PDB file of C-alpha atoms in Angstrom:
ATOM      1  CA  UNK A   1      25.018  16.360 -24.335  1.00 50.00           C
ATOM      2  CA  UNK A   2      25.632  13.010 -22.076  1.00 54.00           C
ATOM      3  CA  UNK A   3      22.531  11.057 -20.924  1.00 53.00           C
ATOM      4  CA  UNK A   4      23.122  12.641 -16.699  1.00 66.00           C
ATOM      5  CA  UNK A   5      21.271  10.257 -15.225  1.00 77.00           C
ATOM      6  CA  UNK A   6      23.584   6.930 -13.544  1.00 86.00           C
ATOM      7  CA  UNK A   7      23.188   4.469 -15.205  1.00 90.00           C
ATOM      8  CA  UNK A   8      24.050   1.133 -12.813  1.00 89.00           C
ATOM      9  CA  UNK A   9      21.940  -1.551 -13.953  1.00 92.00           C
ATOM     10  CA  UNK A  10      24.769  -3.826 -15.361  1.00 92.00           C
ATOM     11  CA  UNK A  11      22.409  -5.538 -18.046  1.00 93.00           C
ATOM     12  CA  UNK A  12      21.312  -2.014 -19.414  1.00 94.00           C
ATOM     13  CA  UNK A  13      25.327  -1.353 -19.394  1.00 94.00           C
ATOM     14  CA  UNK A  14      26.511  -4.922 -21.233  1.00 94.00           C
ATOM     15  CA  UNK A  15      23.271  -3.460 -24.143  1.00 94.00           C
ATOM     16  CA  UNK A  16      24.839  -0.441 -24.200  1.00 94.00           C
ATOM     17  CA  UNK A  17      28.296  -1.900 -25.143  1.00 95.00           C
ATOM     18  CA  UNK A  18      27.379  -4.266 -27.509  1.00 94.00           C
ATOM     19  CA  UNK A  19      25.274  -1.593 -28.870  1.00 94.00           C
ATOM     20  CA  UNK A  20      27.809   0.512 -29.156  1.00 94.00           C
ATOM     21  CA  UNK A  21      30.129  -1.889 -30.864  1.00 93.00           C
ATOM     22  CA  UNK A  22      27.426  -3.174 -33.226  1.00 93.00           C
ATOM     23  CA  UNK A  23      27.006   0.997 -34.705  1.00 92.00           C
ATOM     24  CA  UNK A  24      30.950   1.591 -34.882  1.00 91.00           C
ATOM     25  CA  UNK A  25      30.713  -1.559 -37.424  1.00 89.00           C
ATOM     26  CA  UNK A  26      34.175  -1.959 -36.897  1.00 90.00           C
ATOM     27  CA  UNK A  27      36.477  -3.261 -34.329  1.00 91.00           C
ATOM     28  CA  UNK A  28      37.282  -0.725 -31.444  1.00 92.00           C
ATOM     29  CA  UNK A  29      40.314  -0.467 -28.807  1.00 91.00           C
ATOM     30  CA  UNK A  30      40.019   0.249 -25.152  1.00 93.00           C
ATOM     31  CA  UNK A  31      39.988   3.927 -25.025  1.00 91.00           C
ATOM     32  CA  UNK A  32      37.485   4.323 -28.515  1.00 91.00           C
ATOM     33  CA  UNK A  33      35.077   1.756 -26.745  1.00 93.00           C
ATOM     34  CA  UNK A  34      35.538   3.851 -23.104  1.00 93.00           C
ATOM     35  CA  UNK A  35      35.164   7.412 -25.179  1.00 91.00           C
ATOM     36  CA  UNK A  36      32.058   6.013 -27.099  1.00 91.00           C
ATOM     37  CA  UNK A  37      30.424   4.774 -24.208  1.00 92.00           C
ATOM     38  CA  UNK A  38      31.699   7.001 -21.670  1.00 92.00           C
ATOM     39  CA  UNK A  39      31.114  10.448 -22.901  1.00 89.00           C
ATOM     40  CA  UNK A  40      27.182   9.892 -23.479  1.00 86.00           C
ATOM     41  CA  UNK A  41      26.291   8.131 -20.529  1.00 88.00           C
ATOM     42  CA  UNK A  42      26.907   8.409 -17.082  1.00 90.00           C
ATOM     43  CA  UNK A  43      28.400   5.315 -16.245  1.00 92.00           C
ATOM     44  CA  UNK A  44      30.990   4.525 -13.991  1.00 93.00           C
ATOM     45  CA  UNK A  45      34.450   3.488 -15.061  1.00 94.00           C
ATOM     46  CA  UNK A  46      34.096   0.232 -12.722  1.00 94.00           C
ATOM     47  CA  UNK A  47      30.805  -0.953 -14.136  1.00 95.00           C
ATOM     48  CA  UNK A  48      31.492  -0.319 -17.294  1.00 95.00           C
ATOM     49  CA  UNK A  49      34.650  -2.562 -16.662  1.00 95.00           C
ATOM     50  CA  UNK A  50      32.414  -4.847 -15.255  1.00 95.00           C
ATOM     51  CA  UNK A  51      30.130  -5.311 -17.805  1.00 95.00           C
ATOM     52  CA  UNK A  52      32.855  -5.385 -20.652  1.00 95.00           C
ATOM     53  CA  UNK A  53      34.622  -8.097 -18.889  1.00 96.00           C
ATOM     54  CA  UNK A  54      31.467  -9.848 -18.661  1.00 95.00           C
ATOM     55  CA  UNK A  55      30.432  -9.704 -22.210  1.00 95.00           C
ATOM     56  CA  UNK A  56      33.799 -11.184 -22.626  1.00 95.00           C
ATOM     57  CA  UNK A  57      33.227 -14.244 -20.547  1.00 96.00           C
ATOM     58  CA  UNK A  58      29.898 -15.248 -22.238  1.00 95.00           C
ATOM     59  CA  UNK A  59      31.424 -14.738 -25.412  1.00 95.00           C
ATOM     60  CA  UNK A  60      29.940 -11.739 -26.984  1.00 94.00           C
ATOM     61  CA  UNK A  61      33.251 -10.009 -27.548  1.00 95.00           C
ATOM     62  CA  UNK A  62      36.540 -10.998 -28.653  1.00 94.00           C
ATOM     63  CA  UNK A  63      39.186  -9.398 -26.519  1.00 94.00           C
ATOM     64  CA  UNK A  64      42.565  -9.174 -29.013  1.00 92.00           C
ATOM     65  CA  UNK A  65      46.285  -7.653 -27.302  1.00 89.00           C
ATOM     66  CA  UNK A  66      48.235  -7.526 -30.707  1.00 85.00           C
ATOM     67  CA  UNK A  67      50.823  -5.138 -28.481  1.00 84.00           C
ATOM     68  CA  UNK A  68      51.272  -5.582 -24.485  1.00 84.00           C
ATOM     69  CA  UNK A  69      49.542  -1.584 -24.412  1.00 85.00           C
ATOM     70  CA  UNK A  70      47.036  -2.200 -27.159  1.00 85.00           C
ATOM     71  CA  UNK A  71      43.409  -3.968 -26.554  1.00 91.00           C
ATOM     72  CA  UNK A  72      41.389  -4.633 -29.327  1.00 92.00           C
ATOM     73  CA  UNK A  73      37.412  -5.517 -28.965  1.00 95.00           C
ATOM     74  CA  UNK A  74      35.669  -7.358 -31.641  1.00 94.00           C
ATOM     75  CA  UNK A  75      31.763  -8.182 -31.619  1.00 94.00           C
ATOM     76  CA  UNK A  76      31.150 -12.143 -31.940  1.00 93.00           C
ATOM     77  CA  UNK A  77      28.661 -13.571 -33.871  1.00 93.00           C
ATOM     78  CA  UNK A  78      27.142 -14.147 -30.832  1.00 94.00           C
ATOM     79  CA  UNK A  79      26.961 -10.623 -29.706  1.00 92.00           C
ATOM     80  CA  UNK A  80      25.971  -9.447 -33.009  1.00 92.00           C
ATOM     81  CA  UNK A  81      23.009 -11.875 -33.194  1.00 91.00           C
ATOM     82  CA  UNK A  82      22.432 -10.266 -28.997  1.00 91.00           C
ATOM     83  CA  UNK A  83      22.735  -6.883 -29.946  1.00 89.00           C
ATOM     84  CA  UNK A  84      20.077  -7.605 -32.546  1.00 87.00           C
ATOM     85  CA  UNK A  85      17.254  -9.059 -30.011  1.00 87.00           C
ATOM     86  CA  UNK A  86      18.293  -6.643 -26.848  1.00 88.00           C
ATOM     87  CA  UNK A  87      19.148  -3.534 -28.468  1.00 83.00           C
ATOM     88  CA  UNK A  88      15.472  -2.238 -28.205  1.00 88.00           C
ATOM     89  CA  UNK A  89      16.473  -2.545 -24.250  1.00 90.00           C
ATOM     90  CA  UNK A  90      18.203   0.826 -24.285  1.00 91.00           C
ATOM     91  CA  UNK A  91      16.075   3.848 -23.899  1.00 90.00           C
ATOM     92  CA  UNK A  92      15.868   5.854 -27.350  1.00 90.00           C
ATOM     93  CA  UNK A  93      17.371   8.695 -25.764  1.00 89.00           C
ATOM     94  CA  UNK A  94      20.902   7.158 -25.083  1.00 90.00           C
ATOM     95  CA  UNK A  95      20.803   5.379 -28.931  1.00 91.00           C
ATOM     96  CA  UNK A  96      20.604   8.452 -30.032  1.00 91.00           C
ATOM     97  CA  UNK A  97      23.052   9.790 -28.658  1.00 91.00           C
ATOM     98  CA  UNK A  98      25.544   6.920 -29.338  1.00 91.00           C
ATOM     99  CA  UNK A  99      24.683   7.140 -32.937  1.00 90.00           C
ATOM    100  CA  UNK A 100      24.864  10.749 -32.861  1.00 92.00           C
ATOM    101  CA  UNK A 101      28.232  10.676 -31.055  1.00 91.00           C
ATOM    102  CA  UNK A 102      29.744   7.741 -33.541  1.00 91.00           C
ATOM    103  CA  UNK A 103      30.865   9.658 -36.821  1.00 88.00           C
ATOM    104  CA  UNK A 104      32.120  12.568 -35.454  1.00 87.00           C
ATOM    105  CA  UNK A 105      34.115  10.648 -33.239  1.00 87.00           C
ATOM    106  CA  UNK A 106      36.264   8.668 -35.779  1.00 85.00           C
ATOM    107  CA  UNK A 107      36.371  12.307 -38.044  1.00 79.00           C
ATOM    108  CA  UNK A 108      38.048  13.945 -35.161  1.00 78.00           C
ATOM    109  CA  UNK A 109      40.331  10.979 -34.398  1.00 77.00           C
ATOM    110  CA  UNK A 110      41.134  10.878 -38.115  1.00 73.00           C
ATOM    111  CA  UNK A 111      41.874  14.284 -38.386  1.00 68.00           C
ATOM    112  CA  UNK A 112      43.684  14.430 -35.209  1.00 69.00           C
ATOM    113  CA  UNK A 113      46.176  11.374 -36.525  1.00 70.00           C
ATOM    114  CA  UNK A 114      46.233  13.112 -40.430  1.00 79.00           C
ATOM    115  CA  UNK A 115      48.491  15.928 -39.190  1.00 82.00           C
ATOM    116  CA  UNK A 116      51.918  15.970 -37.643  1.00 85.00           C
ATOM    117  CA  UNK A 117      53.645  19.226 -36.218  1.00 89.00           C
ATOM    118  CA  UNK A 118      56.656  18.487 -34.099  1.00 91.00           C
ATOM    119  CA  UNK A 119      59.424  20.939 -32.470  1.00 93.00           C
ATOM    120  CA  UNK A 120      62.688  20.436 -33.359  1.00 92.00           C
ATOM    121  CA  UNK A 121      66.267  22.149 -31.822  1.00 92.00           C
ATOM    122  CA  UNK A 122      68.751  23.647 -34.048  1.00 92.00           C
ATOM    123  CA  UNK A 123      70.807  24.360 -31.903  1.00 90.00           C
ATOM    124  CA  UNK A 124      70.483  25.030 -27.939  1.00 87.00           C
ATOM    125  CA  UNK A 125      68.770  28.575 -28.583  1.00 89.00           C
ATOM    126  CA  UNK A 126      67.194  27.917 -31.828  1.00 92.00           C
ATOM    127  CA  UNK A 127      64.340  26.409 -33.186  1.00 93.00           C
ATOM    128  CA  UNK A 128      62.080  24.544 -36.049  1.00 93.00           C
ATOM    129  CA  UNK A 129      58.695  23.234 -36.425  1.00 94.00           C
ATOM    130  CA  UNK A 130      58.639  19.764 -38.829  1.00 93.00           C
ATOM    131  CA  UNK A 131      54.606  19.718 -39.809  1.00 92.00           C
ATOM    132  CA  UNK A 132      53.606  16.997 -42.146  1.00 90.00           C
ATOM    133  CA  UNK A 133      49.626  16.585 -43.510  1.00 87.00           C
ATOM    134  CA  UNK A 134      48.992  12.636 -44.194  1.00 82.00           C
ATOM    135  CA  UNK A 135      46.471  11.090 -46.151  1.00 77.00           C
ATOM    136  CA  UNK A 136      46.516   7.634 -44.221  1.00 69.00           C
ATOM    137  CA  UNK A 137      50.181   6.912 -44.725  1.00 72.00           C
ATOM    138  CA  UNK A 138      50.589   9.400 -47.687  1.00 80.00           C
ATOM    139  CA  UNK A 139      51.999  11.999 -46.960  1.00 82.00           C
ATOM    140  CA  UNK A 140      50.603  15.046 -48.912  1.00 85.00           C
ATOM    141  CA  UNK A 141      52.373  17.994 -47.645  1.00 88.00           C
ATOM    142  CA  UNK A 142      55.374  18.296 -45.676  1.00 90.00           C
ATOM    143  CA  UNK A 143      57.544  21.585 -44.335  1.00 91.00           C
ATOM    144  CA  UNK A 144      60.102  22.691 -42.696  1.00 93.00           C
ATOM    145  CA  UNK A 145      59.734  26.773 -40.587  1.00 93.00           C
ATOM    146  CA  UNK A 146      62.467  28.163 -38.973  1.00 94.00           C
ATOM    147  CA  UNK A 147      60.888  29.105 -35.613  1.00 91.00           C
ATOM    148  CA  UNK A 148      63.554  30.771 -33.336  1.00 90.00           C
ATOM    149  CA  UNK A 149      62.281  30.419 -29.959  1.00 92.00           C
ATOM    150  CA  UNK A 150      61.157  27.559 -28.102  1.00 92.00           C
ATOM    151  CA  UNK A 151      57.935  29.554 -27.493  1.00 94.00           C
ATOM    152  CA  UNK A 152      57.402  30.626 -31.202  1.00 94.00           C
ATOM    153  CA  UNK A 153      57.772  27.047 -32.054  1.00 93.00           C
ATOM    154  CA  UNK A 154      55.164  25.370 -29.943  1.00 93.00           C
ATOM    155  CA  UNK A 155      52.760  28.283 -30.789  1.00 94.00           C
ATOM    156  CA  UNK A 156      53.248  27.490 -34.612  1.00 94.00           C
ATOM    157  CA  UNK A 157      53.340  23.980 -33.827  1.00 92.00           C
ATOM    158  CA  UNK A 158      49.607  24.107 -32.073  1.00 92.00           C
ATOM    159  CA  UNK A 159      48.548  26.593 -34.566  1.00 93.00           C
ATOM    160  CA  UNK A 160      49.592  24.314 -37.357  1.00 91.00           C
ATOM    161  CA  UNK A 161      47.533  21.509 -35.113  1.00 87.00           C
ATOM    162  CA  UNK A 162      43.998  23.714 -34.813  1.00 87.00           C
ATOM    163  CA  UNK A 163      44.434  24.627 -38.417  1.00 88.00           C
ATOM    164  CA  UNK A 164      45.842  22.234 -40.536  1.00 86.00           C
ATOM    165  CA  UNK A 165      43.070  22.402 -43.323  1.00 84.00           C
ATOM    166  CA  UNK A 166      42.802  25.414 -43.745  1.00 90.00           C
ATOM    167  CA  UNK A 167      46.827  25.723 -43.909  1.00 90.00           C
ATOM    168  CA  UNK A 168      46.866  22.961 -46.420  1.00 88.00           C
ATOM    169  CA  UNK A 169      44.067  24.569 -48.874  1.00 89.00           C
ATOM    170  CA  UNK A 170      45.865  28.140 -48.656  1.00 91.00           C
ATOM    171  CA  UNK A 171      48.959  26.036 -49.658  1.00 90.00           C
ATOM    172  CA  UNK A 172      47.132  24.467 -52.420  1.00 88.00           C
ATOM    173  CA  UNK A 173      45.875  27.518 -53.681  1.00 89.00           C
ATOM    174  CA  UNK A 174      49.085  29.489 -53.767  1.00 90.00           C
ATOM    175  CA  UNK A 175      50.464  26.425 -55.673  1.00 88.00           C
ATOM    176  CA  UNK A 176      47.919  25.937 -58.187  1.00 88.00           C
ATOM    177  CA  UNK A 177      48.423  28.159 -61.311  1.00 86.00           C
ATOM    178  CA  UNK A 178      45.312  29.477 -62.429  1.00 82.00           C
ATOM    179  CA  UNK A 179      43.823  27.566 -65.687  1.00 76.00           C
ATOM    180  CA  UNK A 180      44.986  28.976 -69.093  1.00 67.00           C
ATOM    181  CA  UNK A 181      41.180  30.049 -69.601  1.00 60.00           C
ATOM    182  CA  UNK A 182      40.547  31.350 -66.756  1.00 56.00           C
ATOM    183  CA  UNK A 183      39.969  35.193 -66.064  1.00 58.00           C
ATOM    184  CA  UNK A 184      41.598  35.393 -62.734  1.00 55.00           C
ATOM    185  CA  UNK A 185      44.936  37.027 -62.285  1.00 52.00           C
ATOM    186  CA  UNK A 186      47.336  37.465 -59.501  1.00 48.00           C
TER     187      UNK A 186
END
């Protein structure tokens, strides 16, 4: 649950950031910084802007655009040394929460970007669903349904979506011969 309470002061908001930054111990675009910060505190869009671009100025981020629609923050060694002397600024309550917030996060976003399951047209009536399971780059399972309705497809395709581990360890089991010593028969 999200600190409720507005949070305005603009110093509290620049801790709360570099804070934030300092516990992903990694460098963070736009919308993972926003989402971090965002979803456990109630802080407005425009202050938190404010404060971000701030930080910036002074030097205790590093603002990257490797792509014209990709930012990339990065905590100085300024802001790290910052974080460091200020972070016992922010009330326990909305650490917490940060921290608590920080590793499910990236799991999700991992596990959201591990699976692909995308509709494809046979023909004008006709349908497939492509879904692929990746481990990073690797891809570890990949397969092809016939689908037959647009409708059938995107409800296999978001199925496929919701469920992909448990779709890829049935898989694995039904593909796995049992061992030679093994008592279990099929």
């Amino acid at each position: 649950m999200a600190y409720t309470r507005e949070i305005s002061d603009p110093v509290l908001i620049q801790y709360i950031i570099l804070f934030t930054m300092s516990s992903a111990e990694r460098t963070l675009t736009h919308n993972q910084l926003t989402s971090l910060v965002l979803d456990k505190c109630n802080i407005s869009f425009t202050n938190f802007s404010i404060a971000l671009d701030n930080l910036i100025k002074i030097g205790l981020l590093a603002r990257y655009n490797p792509e014209p629609t990709l930012c990339i923050y990065e905590l100085t060694e300024k802001g790290i040394e910052a974080n460091g002397f200020f972070y016992r600024s922010i009330p326990i309550y909305i650490r917490e929460q940060i921290l608590a917030y920080i590793a499910p996060f990236f799991r999700e976003e991992i596990r959201k970007s591990s699976s692909r399951a995308d509709i494809l047209p046979i023909n004008e009536q006709e349908f497939m669903v492509q879904c692929a399971i990746y481990d990073n780059k690797t891809p570890l399972l990949e397969l092809n349904f016939y689908a037959g309705t647009r409708k059938t497809a995107a409800a296999m395709a978001r199925h496929f979506k919701e469920h992909q581990d448990e779709i890829y360890q049935s898989i694995l089991y039904a593909m796995t011969p049992p061992d030679e010593g093994s008592e279990e028969k099929k």
